[in-house]
Coordinates of C-alpha atoms in Angstrom, one line a residue:
M1 CA 33.3 110.0 -1.3
S2 CA 33.9 113.4 -2.7
L3 CA 36.3 115.5 -0.6
I4 CA 34.4 118.6 -1.4
P5 CA 30.6 118.6 -1.5
V6 CA 29.5 118.6 -5.1
P7 CA 27.0 121.1 -6.5
E8 CA 24.4 118.5 -7.2
D9 CA 24.4 117.4 -3.6
L10 CA 24.3 120.9 -2.3
Y11 CA 21.3 121.7 -4.6
L12 CA 19.4 118.6 -3.4
F13 CA 20.2 119.4 0.3
H14 CA 18.9 122.9 0.0
E15 CA 15.8 121.6 -1.9
G16 CA 15.0 119.1 0.9
N17 CA 15.8 116.1 -1.3
L18 CA 19.3 115.0 -0.3
F19 CA 18.3 111.8 1.6
Q20 CA 21.8 110.7 2.5
S21 CA 23.0 114.1 3.5
Y22 CA 25.2 112.5 6.2
R23 CA 27.6 111.5 3.5
M24 CA 28.2 115.2 2.6
L25 CA 27.9 116.9 6.0
G26 CA 29.7 116.1 9.2
A27 CA 33.3 114.9 9.7
H28 CA 34.7 112.4 7.2
V29 CA 38.1 110.8 7.3
A30 CA 39.8 111.5 4.0
E31 CA 43.1 111.9 2.2
V32 CA 44.3 114.9 0.1
D33 CA 47.6 114.8 -1.9
G34 CA 48.7 111.8 0.1
I35 CA 48.0 113.5 3.5
S36 CA 45.3 112.0 5.7
G37 CA 42.9 114.1 7.6
V38 CA 39.3 115.0 8.1
R39 CA 36.9 116.9 5.9
F40 CA 34.5 119.0 8.1
T41 CA 31.2 120.3 6.6
V42 CA 28.4 122.1 8.4
W43 CA 25.2 124.1 7.5
A44 CA 25.2 127.5 9.3
P45 CA 23.6 130.1 7.0
H46 CA 23.4 132.9 9.5
A47 CA 27.0 132.6 10.7
R48 CA 29.6 135.4 10.0
E49 CA 32.4 132.8 10.3
V50 CA 32.7 129.1 11.2
R51 CA 35.8 127.4 12.5
V52 CA 36.7 123.9 13.6
V53 CA 38.2 123.6 17.1
G54 CA 39.5 120.5 18.9
D55 CA 42.4 118.9 20.7
F56 CA 44.3 119.0 17.4
N57 CA 44.5 122.9 17.5
C58 CA 44.3 123.4 21.3
W59 CA 40.7 124.6 20.7
D60 CA 41.9 127.7 18.9
G61 CA 39.6 128.2 16.0
T62 CA 41.8 130.8 14.2
E63 CA 43.9 127.9 12.9
H64 CA 41.2 126.2 10.9
P65 CA 38.6 128.6 9.5
M66 CA 36.0 127.1 7.2
Q67 CA 35.1 128.2 3.7
R68 CA 31.6 129.1 2.7
I69 CA 30.9 126.9 -0.3
S70 CA 27.1 127.4 -0.7
T71 CA 25.1 130.5 -1.1
W72 CA 22.7 129.1 1.5
G73 CA 25.3 128.6 4.2
V74 CA 27.2 125.3 3.9
W75 CA 30.8 125.6 5.2
S76 CA 33.7 123.2 4.7
V77 CA 37.4 122.7 5.4
F78 CA 39.9 119.9 5.2
V79 CA 42.1 119.6 8.3
P80 CA 45.3 117.5 7.8
E81 CA 46.7 115.0 10.3
V82 CA 43.5 114.7 12.3
G83 CA 42.7 111.1 13.1
E84 CA 39.8 108.9 14.3
G85 CA 38.7 109.5 17.9
E86 CA 39.6 113.2 17.9
F87 CA 37.3 115.5 19.8
Y88 CA 35.9 118.6 18.0
K89 CA 33.2 121.3 17.9
Y90 CA 32.3 124.1 15.6
E91 CA 33.2 127.6 16.7
I92 CA 30.6 129.8 15.2
V93 CA 30.8 133.6 15.0
T94 CA 27.3 134.9 15.0
Q95 CA 26.1 138.0 13.1
T96 CA 26.5 140.0 16.4
G97 CA 30.0 138.8 16.8
T98 CA 29.3 136.4 19.7
L99 CA 31.1 133.0 19.8
V100 CA 29.0 129.8 20.2
Y101 CA 30.5 126.3 20.4
K102 CA 28.3 123.6 18.9
A103 CA 28.5 119.9 18.6
D104 CA 28.3 118.6 15.0
P105 CA 24.7 117.8 14.0
Y106 CA 26.0 115.1 11.7
A107 CA 28.7 113.7 14.1
Y108 CA 28.8 109.9 14.1
W109 CA 30.1 109.7 17.6
S110 CA 30.0 111.9 20.7
E111 CA 32.1 112.4 23.8
L112 CA 30.9 110.4 26.8
K113 CA 28.6 112.5 29.1
P114 CA 29.1 114.9 30.8
G115 CA 31.4 115.9 27.9
T116 CA 29.7 117.5 25.0
A117 CA 32.2 117.4 22.1
S118 CA 31.8 115.4 18.9
R119 CA 34.3 112.8 17.9
V120 CA 35.7 111.9 14.5
Y121 CA 34.7 108.3 13.6
S122 CA 34.8 106.2 10.4
L123 CA 31.8 104.0 9.9
E124 CA 33.5 102.0 7.2
G125 CA 35.0 98.5 7.6
Y126 CA 32.5 96.6 9.7
E127 CA 31.9 93.1 8.2
W128 CA 28.2 92.2 8.5
A129 CA 27.1 88.6 8.9
D130 CA 23.3 89.1 8.7
Q131 CA 22.8 88.3 5.0
A132 CA 20.5 85.4 5.8
W133 CA 18.3 87.7 7.9
Q134 CA 18.1 90.3 5.2
E135 CA 17.1 87.8 2.5
Q136 CA 14.5 86.2 4.8
K137 CA 13.1 89.6 5.6
Q138 CA 12.6 90.4 1.9
Q139 CA 10.8 87.1 1.2
R140 CA 8.1 87.4 3.9
S141 CA 5.3 89.8 4.7
I142 CA 5.4 91.2 8.2
Y143 CA 1.6 91.7 8.0
H144 CA 1.2 87.9 7.9
S145 CA 4.0 87.0 10.2
P146 CA 4.4 86.9 14.0
M147 CA 5.6 90.2 15.6
N148 CA 6.0 90.2 19.4
I149 CA 8.2 93.0 20.5
Y150 CA 10.3 93.3 23.7
E151 CA 10.7 97.0 24.5
V152 CA 14.1 97.8 26.2
H153 CA 15.9 100.7 27.8
M154 CA 19.5 99.6 27.4
G155 CA 20.7 101.5 30.4
T156 CA 18.4 99.9 32.9
W157 CA 17.6 96.4 31.6
K158 CA 20.5 95.0 33.5
K159 CA 23.5 96.7 35.2
K160 CA 26.8 95.3 36.5
P161 CA 27.3 94.8 40.3
D162 CA 29.2 98.1 40.5
G163 CA 26.3 100.0 38.8
S164 CA 28.1 100.5 35.5
Y165 CA 26.4 99.8 32.1
Y166 CA 26.6 96.7 30.0
T167 CA 28.2 97.5 26.7
Y168 CA 26.7 97.0 23.3
R169 CA 28.8 93.9 22.9
E170 CA 27.9 92.5 26.3
L171 CA 24.3 93.1 25.6
A172 CA 24.7 91.3 22.3
D173 CA 25.3 88.2 24.4
E174 CA 23.1 88.8 27.5
L175 CA 20.1 90.5 26.1
V176 CA 19.9 88.8 22.7
A177 CA 20.1 85.3 24.3
Y178 CA 17.3 86.3 26.8
V179 CA 15.0 87.7 24.1
K180 CA 15.5 84.6 21.9
D181 CA 14.9 82.2 24.7
M182 CA 11.7 84.1 25.8
G183 CA 10.3 83.8 22.3
Y184 CA 10.2 87.5 21.2
T185 CA 10.6 88.3 17.6
H186 CA 11.9 91.9 17.8
I187 CA 13.6 94.2 20.3
E188 CA 12.5 97.8 20.4
L189 CA 15.1 100.1 21.8
L190 CA 14.3 103.5 23.4
P191 CA 16.1 106.2 21.5
L192 CA 19.9 105.7 21.2
A193 CA 20.7 109.1 19.6
E194 CA 23.1 110.9 21.8
H195 CA 21.4 112.8 24.6
P196 CA 22.8 114.7 27.6
Y197 CA 20.3 113.8 30.3
D198 CA 19.8 110.2 31.3
R199 CA 16.3 110.7 32.5
S200 CA 15.1 111.9 29.1
W201 CA 15.6 108.3 28.1
G202 CA 16.9 109.5 24.8
Y203 CA 13.8 111.4 23.7
Q204 CA 15.6 114.7 23.9
A205 CA 18.6 114.4 21.7
T206 CA 21.6 116.5 20.7
G207 CA 23.3 114.0 18.3
Y208 CA 20.9 112.5 15.9
Y209 CA 23.6 110.7 14.0
S210 CA 25.6 109.7 17.1
V211 CA 24.6 106.4 18.6
T212 CA 25.1 107.1 22.3
S213 CA 28.6 106.6 23.7
R214 CA 27.2 105.3 27.0
F215 CA 27.5 101.7 25.9
G216 CA 30.4 101.8 23.5
A217 CA 31.4 102.9 20.0
P218 CA 29.3 102.9 16.8
K219 CA 30.8 99.6 15.5
D220 CA 30.0 98.0 18.9
F221 CA 26.3 98.9 18.2
M222 CA 26.7 97.4 14.7
Y223 CA 27.8 94.2 16.4
F224 CA 24.7 94.2 18.6
V225 CA 22.3 94.6 15.7
D226 CA 24.3 92.0 13.7
R227 CA 24.0 89.5 16.6
C228 CA 20.2 90.1 16.8
H229 CA 19.8 89.4 13.1
Q230 CA 21.9 86.3 13.3
E231 CA 19.6 85.0 16.0
G232 CA 16.5 85.9 14.0
I233 CA 15.5 88.9 16.0
G234 CA 14.5 92.2 14.4
V235 CA 15.6 95.6 15.8
I236 CA 13.3 98.6 16.0
M237 CA 14.5 101.9 17.4
D238 CA 12.5 104.8 18.8
W239 CA 13.0 107.9 16.7
V240 CA 12.1 111.5 17.6
P241 CA 11.6 113.9 14.7
G242 CA 9.1 116.1 16.7
H243 CA 11.4 118.0 19.0
F244 CA 14.9 118.4 20.3
V245 CA 16.6 119.5 23.5
K246 CA 17.6 123.1 24.3
D247 CA 21.1 122.3 25.6
E248 CA 23.7 125.0 24.6
H249 CA 25.9 122.6 22.5
G250 CA 22.9 121.2 20.6
L251 CA 20.8 122.3 17.7
R252 CA 19.1 125.3 19.5
E253 CA 19.9 128.6 17.7
F254 CA 22.7 126.7 16.0
D255 CA 24.3 129.6 14.2
G256 CA 23.2 132.3 16.5
K257 CA 19.6 132.4 15.2
P258 CA 16.8 129.8 15.1
L259 CA 17.8 127.3 12.4
Y260 CA 16.6 123.8 13.1
E261 CA 13.7 125.2 15.0
Y262 CA 10.9 127.6 13.8
D263 CA 11.8 131.3 13.8
D264 CA 8.5 132.1 15.5
P265 CA 9.0 131.2 19.3
V266 CA 5.4 130.3 19.7
M267 CA 5.7 127.8 16.9
A268 CA 9.1 126.6 18.1
E269 CA 8.3 125.9 21.8
K270 CA 7.1 122.6 23.1
P271 CA 6.2 124.0 26.6
E272 CA 4.9 120.7 27.9
W273 CA 8.4 119.1 27.4
G274 CA 10.6 122.2 27.5
T275 CA 12.0 121.4 24.0
L276 CA 11.9 122.9 20.6
T277 CA 10.1 121.8 17.4
F278 CA 11.8 121.2 14.1
D279 CA 10.9 123.7 11.4
F280 CA 9.5 121.6 8.6
T281 CA 9.3 124.6 6.3
K282 CA 13.1 124.5 5.9
P283 CA 14.2 122.1 3.2
E284 CA 17.5 121.5 4.9
V285 CA 15.7 120.4 8.0
V286 CA 13.7 117.9 5.9
S287 CA 17.0 116.6 4.4
F288 CA 18.5 116.3 7.8
L289 CA 15.6 114.3 9.3
I290 CA 14.8 112.0 6.4
S291 CA 18.5 111.3 5.9
N292 CA 18.6 110.4 9.6
A293 CA 15.8 107.9 9.3
L294 CA 17.6 106.2 6.4
F295 CA 20.9 106.5 8.2
W296 CA 19.9 104.1 10.9
M297 CA 18.8 101.6 8.3
D298 CA 21.7 102.2 5.9
V299 CA 24.5 102.1 8.4
Y300 CA 23.2 100.1 11.4
H301 CA 20.8 97.8 9.5
I302 CA 18.0 98.8 11.8
D303 CA 14.7 97.1 10.7
G304 CA 12.4 99.9 11.5
L305 CA 11.6 103.1 13.5
R306 CA 8.9 103.7 16.0
V307 CA 8.2 107.4 15.4
D308 CA 7.6 109.1 18.7
A309 CA 4.8 111.5 19.6
V310 CA 3.2 111.8 16.1
A311 CA 0.3 113.7 17.5
S312 CA 2.7 116.5 18.5
L313 CA 3.7 116.8 14.8
L314 CA 0.1 116.7 13.5
Y315 CA -1.3 119.5 15.6
L316 CA 0.1 123.0 16.0
N317 CA -1.3 123.5 19.5
F318 CA -0.3 120.2 21.0
G319 CA 0.6 120.7 24.6
K320 CA 0.2 124.5 24.4
P321 CA -1.8 126.6 26.8
K322 CA -4.9 128.1 25.1
E323 CA -3.5 131.6 25.1
Q324 CA -0.8 130.4 22.7
W325 CA -3.0 128.7 20.2
I326 CA -2.5 129.5 16.6
K327 CA -4.2 128.5 13.3
N328 CA -2.8 127.3 10.0
A329 CA -3.4 129.1 6.7
N330 CA -6.8 127.2 6.3
G331 CA -7.9 128.2 9.8
G332 CA -7.4 124.8 11.3
D333 CA -5.2 123.3 14.0
E334 CA -3.2 121.0 11.8
N335 CA 0.5 121.5 11.2
L336 CA 0.3 121.3 7.4
E337 CA 4.1 121.2 6.7
A338 CA 4.7 118.6 9.4
I339 CA 2.0 116.4 7.8
E340 CA 3.7 116.7 4.4
F341 CA 7.0 115.9 6.1
L342 CA 5.6 112.6 7.5
K343 CA 4.2 111.7 4.1
K344 CA 7.5 112.4 2.4
L345 CA 9.4 110.6 5.1
N346 CA 7.4 107.4 4.8
H347 CA 7.3 107.5 1.0
T348 CA 11.0 107.9 0.9
V349 CA 11.8 105.2 3.5
F350 CA 9.7 102.7 1.7
G351 CA 11.3 103.7 -1.6
Y352 CA 14.7 102.6 -0.2
Y353 CA 13.5 99.9 2.1
P354 CA 10.2 98.3 1.1
D355 CA 10.3 95.9 4.1
A356 CA 11.0 98.5 6.7
L357 CA 8.8 99.0 9.8
M358 CA 7.5 102.6 10.2
M359 CA 5.4 102.7 13.4
A360 CA 3.5 105.7 14.5
E361 CA 3.1 106.3 18.3
D362 CA 0.0 108.4 17.8
S363 CA -2.5 109.2 20.5
S364 CA -4.8 111.1 18.2
A365 CA -7.8 109.9 16.2
W366 CA -6.1 111.0 12.9
P367 CA -7.5 108.8 10.1
L368 CA -5.5 106.7 7.7
V369 CA -2.3 106.7 9.6
T370 CA -1.3 103.4 8.1
A371 CA -2.7 104.0 4.7
P372 CA -0.3 104.6 1.8
V373 CA 0.5 108.2 0.9
H374 CA -1.0 107.7 -2.6
S375 CA -4.3 106.7 -1.0
G376 CA -4.4 109.8 1.2
G377 CA -2.8 108.3 4.2
L378 CA 0.3 109.3 6.3
G379 CA 2.1 106.3 4.9
F380 CA 3.1 104.4 8.1
N381 CA 2.7 100.7 8.1
Y382 CA 1.9 100.3 11.8
K383 CA 0.3 102.4 14.5
W384 CA 0.4 101.9 18.3
N385 CA -3.2 101.2 19.5
M386 CA -3.2 103.6 22.4
G387 CA -7.0 103.4 22.7
W388 CA -6.8 99.6 23.4
M389 CA -4.0 100.2 25.9
N390 CA -5.8 102.9 27.8
D391 CA -9.1 101.0 27.9
M392 CA -7.5 97.7 29.0
L393 CA -5.4 99.3 31.8
K394 CA -8.5 101.2 33.0
Y395 CA -10.5 98.0 33.0
M396 CA -7.9 95.9 34.7
A397 CA -7.6 98.5 37.5
I398 CA -11.3 98.0 38.4
D399 CA -12.1 95.6 41.2
P400 CA -13.2 92.3 39.4
Y401 CA -16.5 92.2 41.2
F402 CA -17.4 95.6 39.6
R403 CA -16.0 95.0 36.1
R404 CA -19.4 94.0 34.7
G405 CA -20.3 97.7 34.5
S406 CA -17.3 98.4 32.3
H407 CA -17.5 95.4 30.0
N408 CA -17.5 97.8 26.9
L409 CA -13.8 98.6 27.7
L410 CA -13.0 94.9 26.8
T411 CA -15.0 94.9 23.5
F412 CA -14.9 98.4 22.1
S413 CA -11.5 98.0 20.4
F414 CA -12.9 95.3 18.1
M415 CA -15.1 98.0 16.5
Y416 CA -12.0 99.7 15.0
T417 CA -9.3 97.1 15.1
Y418 CA -9.2 96.8 11.3
S419 CA -9.2 100.5 10.6
E420 CA -5.4 100.6 10.9
N421 CA -2.5 98.1 11.1
Y422 CA -2.1 98.1 14.9
V423 CA 0.5 97.2 17.5
L424 CA -0.9 96.5 20.9
P425 CA 1.5 98.2 23.3
L426 CA 2.0 97.8 27.1
S427 CA 4.9 100.3 27.0
H428 CA 7.4 102.1 29.3
D429 CA 5.1 105.1 29.5
E430 CA 2.5 103.1 31.5
V431 CA 4.9 101.9 34.2
V432 CA 6.7 105.0 35.3
H433 CA 6.1 108.3 37.1
G434 CA 3.7 107.0 39.7
K435 CA 1.6 104.9 37.3
K436 CA 2.7 101.6 39.0
S437 CA 4.1 98.5 37.4
L438 CA 1.7 96.2 35.4
L439 CA 1.7 93.8 38.3
N440 CA 0.9 96.4 40.8
K441 CA -1.9 97.9 38.7
M442 CA -3.8 94.6 39.2
P443 CA -6.3 94.7 42.1
G444 CA -6.8 92.0 44.7
D445 CA -4.5 89.9 46.9
Y446 CA -1.1 88.7 45.9
W447 CA -2.4 85.6 44.0
Q448 CA -5.0 87.7 42.2
K449 CA -2.4 90.3 41.1
F450 CA -0.4 87.6 39.3
A451 CA -3.5 85.9 37.9
G452 CA -4.8 89.3 36.7
L453 CA -1.5 90.0 34.9
R454 CA -1.6 86.5 33.3
V455 CA -5.1 87.1 31.9
L456 CA -4.2 90.6 30.6
L457 CA -1.2 89.1 28.7
G458 CA -3.3 86.2 27.5
Y459 CA -6.0 88.5 26.3
M460 CA -3.5 90.7 24.5
M461 CA -2.0 87.7 22.8
G462 CA -5.4 86.6 21.5
H463 CA -6.5 90.1 20.4
P464 CA -5.8 90.9 16.7
G465 CA -2.7 93.1 16.2
K466 CA 1.0 92.8 16.8
K467 CA 2.3 92.8 20.4
L468 CA 4.7 94.9 22.5
L469 CA 5.7 94.5 26.2
F470 CA 8.1 96.7 28.1
M471 CA 10.9 94.9 29.9
G472 CA 10.1 93.6 33.4
G473 CA 6.4 93.0 32.6
E474 CA 7.2 89.5 31.6
F475 CA 8.3 88.4 35.2
G476 CA 6.1 90.8 37.2
Q477 CA 8.4 93.6 38.1
Y478 CA 6.6 94.8 41.3
D479 CA 8.0 98.3 41.5
E480 CA 7.4 100.7 38.6
W481 CA 10.3 101.3 36.2
K482 CA 13.1 102.9 38.1
D483 CA 14.8 104.7 35.2
L484 CA 18.2 105.0 36.9
E485 CA 18.4 101.4 38.2
D486 CA 18.2 98.0 36.6
L487 CA 15.2 95.7 36.7
D488 CA 14.6 93.7 39.9
W489 CA 16.0 90.5 38.6
E490 CA 16.3 89.2 42.2
M491 CA 12.5 88.8 42.2
L492 CA 13.1 85.6 40.1
G493 CA 14.2 84.1 43.4
Y494 CA 10.5 84.0 44.3
D495 CA 8.1 81.3 42.9
S496 CA 5.4 83.7 41.8
H497 CA 7.7 85.8 39.6
R498 CA 9.6 82.8 38.3
S499 CA 6.3 81.1 37.4
L500 CA 5.1 84.3 35.6
K501 CA 8.3 84.4 33.6
Q502 CA 7.7 80.8 32.6
Y503 CA 4.1 81.7 31.6
S504 CA 5.3 84.7 29.5
R505 CA 7.9 82.4 27.8
D506 CA 5.4 79.7 27.0
L507 CA 2.7 82.2 25.9
N508 CA 5.3 83.8 23.5
H509 CA 6.3 80.4 22.0
L510 CA 2.6 79.4 21.7
Y511 CA 2.2 82.6 19.7
L512 CA 5.0 81.7 17.4
Q513 CA 3.6 78.2 16.8
E514 CA 0.0 79.1 16.1
P515 CA -0.6 81.0 12.7
A516 CA -4.1 81.7 13.8
L517 CA -2.7 84.2 16.2
W518 CA -1.0 86.3 13.6
E519 CA -1.5 85.2 10.0
L520 CA -4.7 87.3 9.5
D521 CA -4.0 90.0 12.0
H522 CA -5.2 92.8 9.8
Q523 CA -8.1 91.0 8.0
P524 CA -11.6 90.7 9.5
E525 CA -11.7 87.1 8.3
G526 CA -9.1 86.2 11.0
F527 CA -11.5 87.0 13.9
T528 CA -15.0 85.9 15.0
W529 CA -16.9 86.7 18.2
I530 CA -18.4 83.7 19.9
D531 CA -19.7 85.7 22.8
P532 CA -18.9 89.3 23.6
H533 CA -22.0 89.8 25.8
D534 CA -21.3 87.9 29.0
Q535 CA -20.7 91.0 31.1
K536 CA -22.5 89.5 34.1
Q537 CA -19.6 87.1 34.5
S538 CA -16.9 89.3 32.7
I539 CA -16.1 86.5 30.2
T540 CA -15.3 86.9 26.5
T541 CA -15.1 84.1 24.0
F542 CA -13.8 84.5 20.4
M543 CA -12.1 82.7 17.6
R544 CA -8.8 83.5 15.8
K545 CA -8.2 81.9 12.4
S546 CA -5.4 81.3 10.0
N547 CA -5.4 81.0 6.2
N548 CA -6.1 77.3 6.7
P549 CA -9.9 77.1 7.3
D550 CA -9.4 74.1 9.5
D551 CA -6.9 75.9 11.7
F552 CA -8.5 78.0 14.3
L553 CA -8.3 78.7 18.1
I554 CA -11.1 79.4 20.6
I555 CA -10.0 81.8 23.3
V556 CA -11.9 82.2 26.5
N557 CA -10.9 85.0 29.0
N558 CA -12.3 85.2 32.5
F559 CA -11.8 88.6 34.2
T560 CA -13.1 87.7 37.7
P561 CA -11.7 85.3 40.3
V562 CA -14.9 83.1 40.0
Y563 CA -14.4 79.5 38.9
H564 CA -17.0 78.2 36.4
P565 CA -16.7 74.3 36.4
K566 CA -19.3 73.9 33.6
Y567 CA -19.4 76.8 31.2
R568 CA -21.0 76.2 27.8
I569 CA -19.4 77.8 24.7
G570 CA -20.6 77.6 21.1
V571 CA -18.3 76.1 18.5
P572 CA -18.7 76.1 14.7
F573 CA -18.0 72.4 14.0
A574 CA -18.7 69.1 15.5
G575 CA -15.8 66.9 16.6
E576 CA -13.1 66.9 19.3
Y577 CA -11.2 69.8 20.8
V578 CA -8.3 70.0 23.3
E579 CA -7.1 72.6 25.7
R580 CA -4.1 74.1 24.0
F581 CA -3.1 76.5 26.7
N582 CA -4.3 77.5 30.2
S583 CA -3.0 80.4 32.2
D584 CA -4.3 78.8 35.4
A585 CA -1.9 75.8 35.2
G586 CA -0.1 75.1 38.4
V587 CA 3.3 75.6 36.8
Y588 CA 2.3 79.3 36.1
G589 CA 1.2 79.8 39.7
G590 CA -2.5 79.2 38.9
S591 CA -5.0 77.0 40.8
G592 CA -4.7 74.1 38.4
K593 CA -8.3 74.2 37.0
L594 CA -7.7 72.5 33.7
N595 CA -9.6 70.8 30.9
P596 CA -7.8 67.5 30.5
G597 CA -8.2 65.0 27.6
K598 CA -10.4 65.3 24.5
L599 CA -13.5 67.5 24.7
K600 CA -16.4 66.2 22.5
T601 CA -19.0 68.6 21.1
E602 CA -22.7 68.3 21.8
K603 CA -25.3 69.0 19.2
V604 CA -26.6 71.9 21.2
S605 CA -26.8 75.2 19.5
W606 CA -25.1 77.9 21.6
H607 CA -23.8 81.5 21.0
Y608 CA -25.3 81.3 17.5
Q609 CA -23.1 78.3 16.7
P610 CA -24.5 74.9 15.7
F611 CA -22.5 73.0 18.3
S612 CA -21.2 73.6 21.8
L613 CA -18.7 72.4 24.4
H614 CA -18.9 72.2 28.2
I615 CA -15.6 73.6 29.6
A616 CA -14.1 74.6 32.9
V617 CA -13.3 78.3 33.1
P618 CA -10.7 78.9 35.8
P619 CA -10.6 82.1 37.9
L620 CA -8.8 85.1 36.3
S621 CA -7.7 83.1 33.3
T622 CA -7.1 82.8 29.6
V623 CA -7.9 79.3 28.2
I624 CA -7.3 78.4 24.5
F625 CA -8.9 75.5 22.7
K626 CA -8.0 73.9 19.4
P627 CA -9.8 71.4 17.2
I628 CA -8.0 68.1 16.7
S629 CA -10.7 66.4 14.6
I630 CA -13.8 68.1 13.2
S631 CA -16.5 67.3 10.7
K632 CA -17.8 70.0 8.4
P633 CA -21.2 69.9 6.6
I634 CA -21.0 68.9 3.0
A635 CA -22.0 71.6 0.6
K636 CA -25.4 71.0 -1.1
R637 CA -25.2 69.9 -4.8
G638 CA -27.6 69.5 -7.7
K639 CA -30.5 71.8 -8.3
E640 CA -30.3 73.7 -5.0
R641 CA -26.6 74.4 -5.5
G642 CA -27.2 75.5 -9.1
K643 CA -29.9 77.9 -7.9
A644 CA -27.6 79.3 -5.3
D645 CA -24.9 79.8 -7.8
A646 CA -27.3 81.5 -10.2

């Protein structure tokens, strides 16, 4: 590492193309003339003076003034005999002579809240043991592989009896073992960038390069990711390039004037959230953010980012009252520079990490979110299907006896499911702030609530698209997410919750075992309706298929508590089928209405299929059938075949 930023790096930084700017800026342990210390470098173009303060100089900035080394405002100084773990800030003299004290935007570690200082930390020296994971990741296509994500807020998944947090290293044992046993393929973590307020959940950050000190040191988090990879679990982290918190020690008016935010206060403000928007017209901000996305992959081996609130980047007037609406240079509502930033972000990330996951949490109808940049898209490779989530939760809240009038909510998503590469989310946002838990959203008595949640999860597993479930949904957390307390693990002392957890585990493992549920997720050939029209009985029947034409599943979902002992469904081939999975099994808390043994087809055309089966459809259930021996019609030969070929 160069002790003094080199001109080439400074040029690229100010051009918006220094994509590992964290190697130049920030605090770096170094040695000069045999003396160890720390090189501090910061961008503060409006500052009259910049100094480093910390315990090492009794917070007296006059001892360590920084030198301006760039015309566009990069300052640097080497401070001898400063070691790892030291607390520090930048003392900035503004153009008006006012002193402001700022945490380092590029700090690798931060003081534990309520402290606000940055800390010197070296990221060198951790020995990774995830080579097998990295090789396997490069050899497979995530599009044709299972992806079932467990969404986690680290501070409230589980707490110690005294209310303190589990550390990164403790979670590497507890959480990773749980996720592996439950059959999830990935963990998605709510933002871990340092943030001052617990109840922002990490979405309002002050330290974009500081993994939060709430759970330990940076190398402890490396250990957590390493353990995930060793157990075959990918790690995705929520990332927030759309806005940042206004706390005094953070990025707001960093050098006495708007710097990371827009100069225009109307452009800068996010009034809905009380935060500030990054200014994507400033090349240094683009370098800061794209470098940060790569930083989590470079340093922490993160497998992907779920990019938060993409709609708030795409539109200038997102969340603003009408009297504050503005237009772009073309007279529209689009934030043109933010759109270019997203394209550049994704193009750059995939240039460095072709197998990365870049997921857009986008509530808008913006087209081609997951299309490549060179094809006119934003360049993400996945998008959360917010429309599916909203329709399904609206549908599931309806009394089952009146669901027939809203049957379109079940089927509409299939009209657009192949327009993007989708993840189906049942996320944290839907189980907090008075929205109720998933279990408590279900209408009906106690039994019907659990059965309703089972069929919702079963339907989601059968629907094309990758899957995501927020922690607690898998065992029926009854209260909504209490974002200062841990999950109600004591509920597993009750049969219904314990049975639901077993159901979620078995459903997840079924998903892993059946390529028909994921191999053709993003290709229309992987899905066929058998019957989308039975709104009278609120039943849907469809097929999921794998690359192997003989490998398919028939999935029947019943969204009412009515039992149908002899329900006929069409099937494409004659032969024998078995019940592969039934959410109504007694072990899951169901009524035990099963389809035992082999089911033989009848030569009765049904649902536009040449053959059919009589099956039992339990109340509020997902039932999955699989062929075990089928006979296919032999293709015609001779003259007729020749004519067809011609």
